[in-house]
Amino acid sequence: MTKRKRTTTSDAVQILYRRYYEGRPERVRGLEEARANDGVARKLVMLRLQAGLTQRELAKLVGTTASAICRLEDAEYEGHSLAMLNRIASALKQRVEIRFVPVPHGKALKSA
Amino acid sequence: MTKRKRTTTSDAVQILYRRYYEGRPERVRGLEEARANDGVARKLVMLRLQAGLTQRELAKLVGTTASAICRLEDAEYEGHSLAMLNRIASALKQRVEIRFVPVPHGKALKSA
DNA sequence: CAGGATATTCGCAAGTATATGAACATGGCC
DNA sequence: GGCCATGTTCATATACTTGCGAATATCCTG
């Protein structure tokens, strides 16, 4: 640890956090809901940022590379595997919970 | 439709249901909780049985074969992909909901 | 017992995610 | 501007999931 980063981008993560949410109340509000509503990709970004990790750091924890993390955090990406999700969750002291909820009627909702 | 199955195994599914839960109060009780606690495999079995489908029928709905369904319903199997889960959920008029829940402390829970 | 329906398992081809490393783009900081 | 950290994208090889068909096992029914 020892926080070796002087002033330089002290918390590179904060910069990202700032870039994404600074002065964007709606997004800040949505930050909570995002946990339950948004796509997997965004959930992963949230978790990582809230853990104060960079993609490379998380990658090391998970046992992969930044490339992989980046791909998983891409909203367009749909090929997630439970194995990877579990690995990431585990690294972030989280647990993946999967539930099948009945869709009201003919409402074909997006795939979570 | 037309329920073409006279007495023959009228609800082949009921037989399974019976085989799994008949005279097993604990399991019957767990049936509800299972929806939220048990492994993905068992969740899939529940959903299919409650929908009154055989593996082949579900397979056809999903666009795969009974082999695949069987594999997914195997408790040992861990290689689920979100893509497949979504396909099955969609066929069963359900929606896959994924959440990352923080694990209390050092309690390394099983992967949902 | 023979017949039918279901579930389970196996092998193989094909598609896809992952592992890995590299190059590139961006934004702060000196 | 130069430097550093971060994120993004690309390319390749490997591992794994899926699709598919067939064989086997088990249970129910006539």
PDB file of C-alpha atoms (C1' of nucleotides) in Angstrom:
ATOM      1  CA  MET A   1       0.000   0.000   0.000  1.00  0.00           C
ATOM      2  CA  THR A   2       1.715   3.161   1.324  1.00  0.00           C
ATOM      3  CA  LYS A   3      -0.197   5.257  -1.215  1.00  0.00           C
ATOM      4  CA  ARG A   4       2.764   5.951  -3.505  1.00  0.00           C
ATOM      5  CA  LYS A   5       1.254   8.497  -5.792  1.00  0.00           C
ATOM      6  CA  ARG A   6       1.891  11.938  -4.354  1.00  0.00           C
ATOM      7  CA  THR A   7      -0.299  14.483  -6.070  1.00  0.00           C
ATOM      8  CA  THR A   8      -0.132  12.764  -9.400  1.00  0.00           C
ATOM      9  CA  THR A   9      -3.549  11.557 -10.196  1.00  0.00           C
ATOM     10  CA  SER A  10      -3.602  10.631  -6.544  1.00  0.00           C
ATOM     11  CA  ASP A  11      -6.772   8.726  -7.046  1.00  0.00           C
ATOM     12  CA  ALA A  12      -6.906   8.158 -10.736  1.00  0.00           C
ATOM     13  CA  VAL A  13     -10.183   6.572  -9.949  1.00  0.00           C
ATOM     14  CA  GLN A  14     -11.586   9.778  -8.546  1.00  0.00           C
ATOM     15  CA  ILE A  15     -10.862  11.399 -11.860  1.00  0.00           C
ATOM     16  CA  LEU A  16     -12.946   8.830 -13.591  1.00  0.00           C
ATOM     17  CA  TYR A  17     -15.614   9.141 -10.997  1.00  0.00           C
ATOM     18  CA  ARG A  18     -15.509  12.893 -11.559  1.00  0.00           C
ATOM     19  CA  ARG A  19     -15.613  12.542 -15.281  1.00  0.00           C
ATOM     20  CA  TYR A  20     -18.635  10.306 -15.101  1.00  0.00           C
ATOM     21  CA  TYR A  21     -20.670  11.857 -12.324  1.00  0.00           C
ATOM     22  CA  GLU A  22     -19.282  15.287 -11.357  1.00  0.00           C
ATOM     23  CA  GLY A  23     -22.047  17.822 -11.839  1.00  0.00           C
ATOM     24  CA  ARG A  24     -24.420  15.191 -13.087  1.00  0.00           C
ATOM     25  CA  PRO A  25     -26.920  14.778 -10.268  1.00  0.00           C
ATOM     26  CA  GLU A  26     -29.096  12.463 -12.261  1.00  0.00           C
ATOM     27  CA  ARG A  27     -26.220  10.081 -12.752  1.00  0.00           C
ATOM     28  CA  VAL A  28     -25.241  10.331  -9.137  1.00  0.00           C
ATOM     29  CA  ARG A  29     -28.779   9.468  -8.174  1.00  0.00           C
ATOM     30  CA  GLY A  30     -28.850   6.683 -10.679  1.00  0.00           C
ATOM     31  CA  LEU A  31     -25.724   5.327  -9.118  1.00  0.00           C
ATOM     32  CA  GLU A  32     -27.736   3.510  -6.518  1.00  0.00           C
ATOM     33  CA  GLU A  33     -30.403   2.210  -8.818  1.00  0.00           C
ATOM     34  CA  ALA A  34     -27.758   1.193 -11.275  1.00  0.00           C
ATOM     35  CA  ARG A  35     -26.789  -1.512  -8.848  1.00  0.00           C
ATOM     36  CA  ALA A  36     -30.103  -3.192  -9.510  1.00  0.00           C
ATOM     37  CA  ASN A  37     -31.323  -2.034 -12.882  1.00  0.00           C
ATOM     38  CA  ASP A  38     -28.537  -1.282 -15.274  1.00  0.00           C
ATOM     39  CA  GLY A  39     -26.607  -3.642 -17.426  1.00  0.00           C
ATOM     40  CA  VAL A  40     -23.934  -5.933 -16.138  1.00  0.00           C
ATOM     41  CA  ALA A  41     -21.246  -3.817 -17.737  1.00  0.00           C
ATOM     42  CA  ARG A  42     -22.188  -0.715 -15.786  1.00  0.00           C
ATOM     43  CA  LYS A  43     -22.573  -2.688 -12.597  1.00  0.00           C
ATOM     44  CA  LEU A  44     -19.013  -3.856 -13.000  1.00  0.00           C
ATOM     45  CA  VAL A  45     -17.760  -0.309 -13.522  1.00  0.00           C
ATOM     46  CA  MET A  46     -19.612   0.831 -10.410  1.00  0.00           C
ATOM     47  CA  LEU A  47     -18.186  -1.928  -8.299  1.00  0.00           C
ATOM     48  CA  ARG A  48     -14.663  -1.304  -9.470  1.00  0.00           C
ATOM     49  CA  LEU A  49     -14.840   2.459  -9.014  1.00  0.00           C
ATOM     50  CA  GLN A  50     -16.422   2.147  -5.599  1.00  0.00           C
ATOM     51  CA  ALA A  51     -13.632  -0.218  -4.667  1.00  0.00           C
ATOM     52  CA  GLY A  52     -11.157   2.425  -5.787  1.00  0.00           C
ATOM     53  CA  LEU A  53      -9.431   0.242  -8.326  1.00  0.00           C
ATOM     54  CA  THR A  54      -8.152   0.781 -11.828  1.00  0.00           C
ATOM     55  CA  GLN A  55      -8.828  -1.754 -14.530  1.00  0.00           C
ATOM     56  CA  ARG A  56      -5.271  -3.038 -14.253  1.00  0.00           C
ATOM     57  CA  GLU A  57      -5.477  -3.378 -10.497  1.00  0.00           C
ATOM     58  CA  LEU A  58      -8.740  -5.245 -10.659  1.00  0.00           C
ATOM     59  CA  ALA A  59      -7.348  -7.359 -13.465  1.00  0.00           C
ATOM     60  CA  LYS A  60      -4.476  -8.407 -11.259  1.00  0.00           C
ATOM     61  CA  LEU A  61      -6.838  -9.241  -8.410  1.00  0.00           C
ATOM     62  CA  VAL A  62      -9.055 -11.252 -10.683  1.00  0.00           C
ATOM     63  CA  GLY A  63      -6.158 -12.912 -12.407  1.00  0.00           C
ATOM     64  CA  THR A  64      -6.582 -11.490 -15.883  1.00  0.00           C
ATOM     65  CA  THR A  65      -5.558  -8.417 -17.847  1.00  0.00           C
ATOM     66  CA  ALA A  66      -6.887  -4.918 -18.313  1.00  0.00           C
ATOM     67  CA  SER A  67      -8.008  -5.851 -21.796  1.00  0.00           C
ATOM     68  CA  ALA A  68     -10.445  -8.370 -20.448  1.00  0.00           C
ATOM     69  CA  ILE A  69     -11.781  -6.005 -17.808  1.00  0.00           C
ATOM     70  CA  CYS A  70     -12.203  -3.316 -20.392  1.00  0.00           C
ATOM     71  CA  ARG A  71     -14.173  -5.640 -22.616  1.00  0.00           C
ATOM     72  CA  LEU A  72     -16.410  -6.741 -19.785  1.00  0.00           C
ATOM     73  CA  GLU A  73     -17.116  -3.144 -18.861  1.00  0.00           C
ATOM     74  CA  ASP A  74     -18.177  -2.344 -22.388  1.00  0.00           C
ATOM     75  CA  ALA A  75     -21.923  -1.835 -22.432  1.00  0.00           C
ATOM     76  CA  GLU A  76     -22.160  -3.344 -25.890  1.00  0.00           C
ATOM     77  CA  TYR A  77     -20.599  -6.590 -24.747  1.00  0.00           C
ATOM     78  CA  GLU A  78     -23.071  -9.349 -24.093  1.00  0.00           C
ATOM     79  CA  GLY A  79     -20.948 -12.449 -23.780  1.00  0.00           C
ATOM     80  CA  HIS A  80     -20.434 -12.519 -20.064  1.00  0.00           C
ATOM     81  CA  SER A  81     -19.900 -15.838 -18.373  1.00  0.00           C
ATOM     82  CA  LEU A  82     -20.927 -16.622 -14.837  1.00  0.00           C
ATOM     83  CA  ALA A  83     -17.447 -17.915 -14.200  1.00  0.00           C
ATOM     84  CA  MET A  84     -15.913 -14.529 -14.920  1.00  0.00           C
ATOM     85  CA  LEU A  85     -18.612 -12.633 -13.061  1.00  0.00           C
ATOM     86  CA  ASN A  86     -18.003 -14.806 -10.020  1.00  0.00           C
ATOM     87  CA  ARG A  87     -14.279 -14.262 -10.244  1.00  0.00           C
ATOM     88  CA  ILE A  88     -14.688 -10.510 -10.358  1.00  0.00           C
ATOM     89  CA  ALA A  89     -17.301 -10.485  -7.632  1.00  0.00           C
ATOM     90  CA  SER A  90     -15.066 -12.563  -5.443  1.00  0.00           C
ATOM     91  CA  ALA A  91     -12.149 -10.215  -5.979  1.00  0.00           C
ATOM     92  CA  LEU A  92     -14.384  -7.325  -4.980  1.00  0.00           C
ATOM     93  CA  LYS A  93     -15.711  -9.081  -1.889  1.00  0.00           C
ATOM     94  CA  GLN A  94     -19.069  -9.452  -3.491  1.00  0.00           C
ATOM     95  CA  ARG A  95     -21.377 -12.290  -4.373  1.00  0.00           C
ATOM     96  CA  VAL A  96     -23.217 -12.788  -7.639  1.00  0.00           C
ATOM     97  CA  GLU A  97     -26.907 -13.262  -7.127  1.00  0.00           C
ATOM     98  CA  ILE A  98     -28.958 -14.534 -10.007  1.00  0.00           C
ATOM     99  CA  ARG A  99     -32.704 -14.485 -10.034  1.00  0.00           C
ATOM    100  CA  PHE A 100     -35.351 -15.254 -12.580  1.00  0.00           C
ATOM    101  CA  VAL A 101     -38.201 -12.817 -12.253  1.00  0.00           C
ATOM    102  CA  PRO A 102     -41.396 -13.326 -14.210  1.00  0.00           C
ATOM    103  CA  VAL A 103     -42.024 -10.648 -16.757  1.00  0.00           C
ATOM    104  CA  PRO A 104     -45.504  -9.106 -16.237  1.00  0.00           C
ATOM    105  CA  HIS A 105     -47.091  -9.938 -19.559  1.00  0.00           C
ATOM    106  CA  GLY A 106     -45.849  -9.535 -23.083  1.00  0.00           C
ATOM    107  CA  LYS A 107     -43.361  -6.939 -21.986  1.00  0.00           C
ATOM    108  CA  ALA A 108     -40.109  -8.200 -23.433  1.00  0.00           C
ATOM    109  CA  LEU A 109     -37.645  -6.431 -21.214  1.00  0.00           C
ATOM    110  CA  LYS A 110     -33.981  -6.105 -21.964  1.00  0.00           C
ATOM    111  CA  SER A 111     -31.780  -8.824 -20.601  1.00  0.00           C
ATOM    112  CA  ALA A 112     -30.770  -7.083 -17.390  1.00  0.00           C
TER     113      ALA A 112
ATOM    114  CA  MET B   1     -52.439 -28.144 -27.528  1.00  0.00           C
ATOM    115  CA  THR B   2     -55.435 -30.524 -27.180  1.00  0.00           C
ATOM    116  CA  LYS B   3     -53.574 -32.418 -24.446  1.00  0.00           C
ATOM    117  CA  ARG B   4     -52.837 -35.519 -26.517  1.00  0.00           C
ATOM    118  CA  LYS B   5     -51.584 -37.772 -23.810  1.00  0.00           C
ATOM    119  CA  ARG B   6     -54.536 -39.587 -22.330  1.00  0.00           C
ATOM    120  CA  THR B   7     -53.481 -41.288 -19.184  1.00  0.00           C
ATOM    121  CA  THR B   8     -49.963 -41.975 -20.406  1.00  0.00           C
ATOM    122  CA  THR B   9     -47.687 -40.057 -18.225  1.00  0.00           C
ATOM    123  CA  SER B  10     -50.280 -37.363 -18.649  1.00  0.00           C
ATOM    124  CA  ASP B  11     -47.943 -34.871 -17.100  1.00  0.00           C
ATOM    125  CA  ALA B  12     -44.579 -36.451 -17.437  1.00  0.00           C
ATOM    126  CA  VAL B  13     -43.465 -33.427 -15.580  1.00  0.00           C
ATOM    127  CA  GLN B  14     -45.589 -34.247 -12.581  1.00  0.00           C
ATOM    128  CA  ILE B  15     -43.786 -37.515 -12.358  1.00  0.00           C
ATOM    129  CA  LEU B  16     -40.514 -35.739 -12.093  1.00  0.00           C
ATOM    130  CA  TYR B  17     -41.964 -33.309  -9.690  1.00  0.00           C
ATOM    131  CA  ARG B  18     -43.130 -36.282  -7.668  1.00  0.00           C
ATOM    132  CA  ARG B  19     -39.797 -38.029  -7.904  1.00  0.00           C
ATOM    133  CA  TYR B  20     -38.018 -34.952  -6.650  1.00  0.00           C
ATOM    134  CA  TYR B  21     -40.373 -33.692  -3.990  1.00  0.00           C
ATOM    135  CA  GLU B  22     -43.029 -36.296  -3.206  1.00  0.00           C
ATOM    136  CA  GLY B  23     -42.784 -37.134   0.449  1.00  0.00           C
ATOM    137  CA  ARG B  24     -39.874 -34.803   0.922  1.00  0.00           C
ATOM    138  CA  PRO B  25     -41.347 -31.935   2.927  1.00  0.00           C
ATOM    139  CA  GLU B  26     -37.993 -30.276   3.377  1.00  0.00           C
ATOM    140  CA  ARG B  27     -37.529 -30.068  -0.352  1.00  0.00           C
ATOM    141  CA  VAL B  28     -41.048 -28.873  -0.880  1.00  0.00           C
ATOM    142  CA  ARG B  29     -40.492 -26.149   1.625  1.00  0.00           C
ATOM    143  CA  GLY B  30     -37.195 -25.277   0.052  1.00  0.00           C
ATOM    144  CA  LEU B  31     -38.928 -24.970  -3.259  1.00  0.00           C
ATOM    145  CA  GLU B  32     -39.777 -21.367  -2.574  1.00  0.00           C
ATOM    146  CA  GLU B  33     -36.444 -20.391  -1.161  1.00  0.00           C
ATOM    147  CA  ALA B  34     -34.742 -22.217  -3.937  1.00  0.00           C
ATOM    148  CA  ARG B  35     -35.859 -19.502  -6.262  1.00  0.00           C
ATOM    149  CA  ALA B  36     -33.555 -17.132  -4.466  1.00  0.00           C
ATOM    150  CA  ASN B  37     -30.897 -19.227  -2.788  1.00  0.00           C
ATOM    151  CA  ASP B  38     -30.069 -22.327  -4.704  1.00  0.00           C
ATOM    152  CA  GLY B  39     -27.740 -22.774  -7.593  1.00  0.00           C
ATOM    153  CA  VAL B  40     -28.553 -21.724 -11.093  1.00  0.00           C
ATOM    154  CA  ALA B  41     -28.987 -25.318 -12.134  1.00  0.00           C
ATOM    155  CA  ARG B  42     -31.757 -25.972  -9.647  1.00  0.00           C
ATOM    156  CA  LYS B  43     -33.399 -22.678 -10.463  1.00  0.00           C
ATOM    157  CA  LEU B  44     -33.592 -23.761 -14.061  1.00  0.00           C
ATOM    158  CA  VAL B  45     -35.173 -27.078 -13.128  1.00  0.00           C
ATOM    159  CA  MET B  46     -37.757 -25.295 -11.006  1.00  0.00           C
ATOM    160  CA  LEU B  47     -38.668 -22.884 -13.753  1.00  0.00           C
ATOM    161  CA  ARG B  48     -39.013 -25.627 -16.315  1.00  0.00           C
ATOM    162  CA  LEU B  49     -41.098 -27.887 -14.097  1.00  0.00           C
ATOM    163  CA  GLN B  50     -43.337 -25.058 -12.996  1.00  0.00           C
ATOM    164  CA  ALA B  51     -43.830 -24.199 -16.645  1.00  0.00           C
ATOM    165  CA  GLY B  52     -44.861 -27.811 -17.196  1.00  0.00           C
ATOM    166  CA  LEU B  53     -42.248 -28.516 -19.808  1.00  0.00           C
ATOM    167  CA  THR B  54     -39.948 -31.420 -20.516  1.00  0.00           C
ATOM    168  CA  GLN B  55     -36.333 -30.851 -21.343  1.00  0.00           C
ATOM    169  CA  ARG B  56     -37.044 -31.491 -25.008  1.00  0.00           C
ATOM    170  CA  GLU B  57     -39.933 -29.068 -25.072  1.00  0.00           C
ATOM    171  CA  LEU B  58     -37.943 -26.362 -23.400  1.00  0.00           C
ATOM    172  CA  ALA B  59     -35.034 -27.128 -25.689  1.00  0.00           C
ATOM    173  CA  LYS B  60     -37.221 -26.539 -28.699  1.00  0.00           C
ATOM    174  CA  LEU B  61     -38.488 -23.276 -27.257  1.00  0.00           C
ATOM    175  CA  VAL B  62     -34.986 -22.108 -26.497  1.00  0.00           C
ATOM    176  CA  GLY B  63     -33.663 -23.321 -29.808  1.00  0.00           C
ATOM    177  CA  THR B  64     -31.306 -26.024 -28.609  1.00  0.00           C
ATOM    178  CA  THR B  65     -31.386 -29.714 -27.727  1.00  0.00           C
ATOM    179  CA  ALA B  66     -32.273 -31.709 -24.646  1.00  0.00           C
ATOM    180  CA  SER B  67     -28.603 -32.469 -24.174  1.00  0.00           C
ATOM    181  CA  ALA B  68     -27.823 -28.828 -23.626  1.00  0.00           C
ATOM    182  CA  ILE B  69     -30.722 -28.337 -21.220  1.00  0.00           C
ATOM    183  CA  CYS B  70     -29.681 -31.389 -19.303  1.00  0.00           C
ATOM    184  CA  ARG B  71     -26.174 -30.060 -19.024  1.00  0.00           C
ATOM    185  CA  LEU B  72     -27.374 -26.712 -17.760  1.00  0.00           C
ATOM    186  CA  GLU B  73     -29.587 -28.363 -15.180  1.00  0.00           C
ATOM    187  CA  ASP B  74     -26.711 -30.373 -13.831  1.00  0.00           C
ATOM    188  CA  ALA B  75     -25.806 -29.003 -10.427  1.00  0.00           C
ATOM    189  CA  GLU B  76     -22.144 -29.731 -11.034  1.00  0.00           C
ATOM    190  CA  TYR B  77     -22.086 -27.614 -14.158  1.00  0.00           C
ATOM    191  CA  GLU B  78     -20.603 -24.187 -13.617  1.00  0.00           C
ATOM    192  CA  GLY B  79     -20.037 -22.921 -17.111  1.00  0.00           C
ATOM    193  CA  HIS B  80     -23.258 -21.035 -17.624  1.00  0.00           C
ATOM    194  CA  SER B  81     -23.216 -18.037 -19.897  1.00  0.00           C
ATOM    195  CA  LEU B  82     -25.495 -15.071 -19.513  1.00  0.00           C
ATOM    196  CA  ALA B  83     -26.448 -15.455 -23.131  1.00  0.00           C
ATOM    197  CA  MET B  84     -27.868 -18.920 -22.518  1.00  0.00           C
ATOM    198  CA  LEU B  85     -29.527 -17.933 -19.258  1.00  0.00           C
ATOM    199  CA  ASN B  86     -31.237 -15.068 -21.045  1.00  0.00           C
ATOM    200  CA  ARG B  87     -32.383 -17.321 -23.834  1.00  0.00           C
ATOM    201  CA  ILE B  88     -33.929 -19.775 -21.398  1.00  0.00           C
ATOM    202  CA  ALA B  89     -35.434 -17.064 -19.259  1.00  0.00           C
ATOM    203  CA  SER B  90     -36.949 -15.460 -22.309  1.00  0.00           C
ATOM    204  CA  ALA B  91     -38.468 -18.759 -23.419  1.00  0.00           C
ATOM    205  CA  LEU B  92     -39.993 -19.147 -19.965  1.00  0.00           C
ATOM    206  CA  LYS B  93     -41.359 -15.609 -19.920  1.00  0.00           C
ATOM    207  CA  GLN B  94     -38.863 -14.660 -17.281  1.00  0.00           C
ATOM    208  CA  ARG B  95     -36.120 -12.109 -16.948  1.00  0.00           C
ATOM    209  CA  VAL B  96     -32.624 -12.681 -15.633  1.00  0.00           C
ATOM    210  CA  GLU B  97     -31.720 -10.335 -12.859  1.00  0.00           C
ATOM    211  CA  ILE B  98     -28.116 -10.094 -11.803  1.00  0.00           C
ATOM    212  CA  ARG B  99     -27.005  -8.365  -8.661  1.00  0.00           C
ATOM    213  CA  PHE B 100     -23.738  -8.038  -6.854  1.00  0.00           C
ATOM    214  CA  VAL B 101     -24.332  -8.210  -3.134  1.00  0.00           C
ATOM    215  CA  PRO B 102     -21.505  -7.447  -0.715  1.00  0.00           C
ATOM    216  CA  VAL B 103     -20.473 -10.403   1.363  1.00  0.00           C
ATOM    217  CA  PRO B 104     -20.625  -9.553   5.110  1.00  0.00           C
ATOM    218  CA  HIS B 105     -17.004 -10.092   6.005  1.00  0.00           C
ATOM    219  CA  GLY B 106     -14.680 -12.944   5.242  1.00  0.00           C
ATOM    220  CA  LYS B 107     -17.587 -15.238   4.636  1.00  0.00           C
ATOM    221  CA  ALA B 108     -16.777 -16.710   1.262  1.00  0.00           C
ATOM    222  CA  LEU B 109     -20.188 -17.829   0.201  1.00  0.00           C
ATOM    223  CA  LYS B 110     -20.850 -20.149  -2.664  1.00  0.00           C
ATOM    224  CA  SER B 111     -21.357 -18.490  -5.993  1.00  0.00           C
ATOM    225  CA  ALA B 112     -25.160 -18.330  -5.957  1.00  0.00           C
TER     226      ALA B 112
ATOM    227  C1'  DC C   1     -42.399 -58.201 -20.714  1.00  0.00           C
ATOM    228  C1'  DA C   2     -42.702 -54.893 -24.655  1.00  0.00           C
ATOM    229  C1'  DG C   3     -43.368 -50.091 -25.735  1.00  0.00           C
ATOM    230  C1'  DG C   4     -43.120 -45.194 -25.008  1.00  0.00           C
ATOM    231  C1'  DA C   5     -41.521 -41.091 -22.821  1.00  0.00           C
ATOM    232  C1'  DT C   6     -38.137 -38.854 -20.253  1.00  0.00           C
ATOM    233  C1'  DA C   7     -33.623 -37.821 -18.569  1.00  0.00           C
ATOM    234  C1'  DT C   8     -28.650 -38.505 -18.747  1.00  0.00           C
ATOM    235  C1'  DT C   9     -24.215 -39.021 -20.886  1.00  0.00           C
ATOM    236  C1'  DC C  10     -20.809 -39.366 -24.642  1.00  0.00           C
ATOM    237  C1'  DG C  11     -18.125 -37.829 -28.790  1.00  0.00           C
ATOM    238  C1'  DC C  12     -17.190 -34.465 -32.197  1.00  0.00           C
ATOM    239  C1'  DA C  13     -17.479 -30.028 -34.942  1.00  0.00           C
ATOM    240  C1'  DA C  14     -17.999 -25.148 -34.555  1.00  0.00           C
ATOM    241  C1'  DG C  15     -18.543 -20.950 -32.349  1.00  0.00           C
ATOM    242  C1'  DT C  16     -17.058 -17.921 -28.605  1.00  0.00           C
ATOM    243  C1'  DA C  17     -14.801 -16.206 -24.352  1.00  0.00           C
ATOM    244  C1'  DT C  18     -10.519 -15.900 -22.297  1.00  0.00           C
ATOM    245  C1'  DA C  19      -5.250 -15.089 -21.767  1.00  0.00           C
ATOM    246  C1'  DT C  20      -1.733 -12.529 -23.340  1.00  0.00           C
ATOM    247  C1'  DG C  21       0.827  -8.952 -25.207  1.00  0.00           C
ATOM    248  C1'  DA C  22       1.128  -4.950 -27.879  1.00  0.00           C
ATOM    249  C1'  DA C  23      -0.177  -0.492 -29.808  1.00  0.00           C
ATOM    250  C1'  DC C  24      -2.928   3.624 -29.554  1.00  0.00           C
ATOM    251  C1'  DA C  25      -5.807   7.539 -27.399  1.00  0.00           C
ATOM    252  C1'  DT C  26      -6.817  10.514 -23.612  1.00  0.00           C
ATOM    253  C1'  DG C  27      -6.246  13.424 -19.687  1.00  0.00           C
ATOM    254  C1'  DG C  28      -3.570  15.225 -15.675  1.00  0.00           C
ATOM    255  C1'  DC C  29       0.720  16.865 -13.972  1.00  0.00           C
ATOM    256  C1'  DC C  30       5.584  18.525 -14.167  1.00  0.00           C
TER     257       DC C  30
ATOM    258  C1'  DG D   1       5.676  20.036 -24.685  1.00  0.00           C
ATOM    259  C1'  DG D   2       6.993  15.795 -22.327  1.00  0.00           C
ATOM    260  C1'  DC D   3       5.664  12.330 -19.013  1.00  0.00           C
ATOM    261  C1'  DC D   4       2.838   9.146 -16.664  1.00  0.00           C
ATOM    262  C1'  DA D   5      -1.351   6.740 -15.589  1.00  0.00           C
ATOM    263  C1'  DT D   6      -5.454   5.133 -17.388  1.00  0.00           C
ATOM    264  C1'  DG D   7      -8.588   3.297 -20.641  1.00  0.00           C
ATOM    265  C1'  DT D   8      -9.401   1.283 -25.265  1.00  0.00           C
ATOM    266  C1'  DT D   9      -8.624  -1.614 -29.177  1.00  0.00           C
ATOM    267  C1'  DC D  10      -6.369  -5.233 -31.917  1.00  0.00           C
ATOM    268  C1'  DA D  11      -4.300  -9.890 -32.956  1.00  0.00           C
ATOM    269  C1'  DT D  12      -3.319 -14.558 -31.859  1.00  0.00           C
ATOM    270  C1'  DA D  13      -3.521 -18.985 -29.334  1.00  0.00           C
ATOM    271  C1'  DT D  14      -5.944 -21.597 -25.986  1.00  0.00           C
ATOM    272  C1'  DA D  15      -9.873 -23.106 -23.306  1.00  0.00           C
ATOM    273  C1'  DC D  16     -14.559 -23.636 -22.931  1.00  0.00           C
ATOM    274  C1'  DT D  17     -19.495 -23.534 -24.265  1.00  0.00           C
ATOM    275  C1'  DT D  18     -22.682 -24.748 -27.548  1.00  0.00           C
ATOM    276  C1'  DG D  19     -25.047 -27.578 -31.306  1.00  0.00           C
ATOM    277  C1'  DC D  20     -25.867 -32.013 -32.720  1.00  0.00           C
ATOM    278  C1'  DG D  21     -26.660 -36.840 -32.923  1.00  0.00           C
ATOM    279  C1'  DA D  22     -26.760 -41.249 -30.843  1.00  0.00           C
ATOM    280  C1'  DA D  23     -26.603 -44.464 -27.125  1.00  0.00           C
ATOM    281  C1'  DT D  24     -27.960 -45.700 -22.454  1.00  0.00           C
ATOM    282  C1'  DA D  25     -30.782 -45.746 -18.115  1.00  0.00           C
ATOM    283  C1'  DT D  26     -35.064 -45.290 -15.678  1.00  0.00           C
ATOM    284  C1'  DC D  27     -39.812 -44.936 -15.016  1.00  0.00           C
ATOM    285  C1'  DC D  28     -44.614 -45.484 -16.295  1.00  0.00           C
ATOM    286  C1'  DT D  29     -48.223 -47.891 -18.908  1.00  0.00           C
ATOM    287  C1'  DG D  30     -50.628 -51.506 -21.511  1.00  0.00           C
TER     288       DG D  30
END
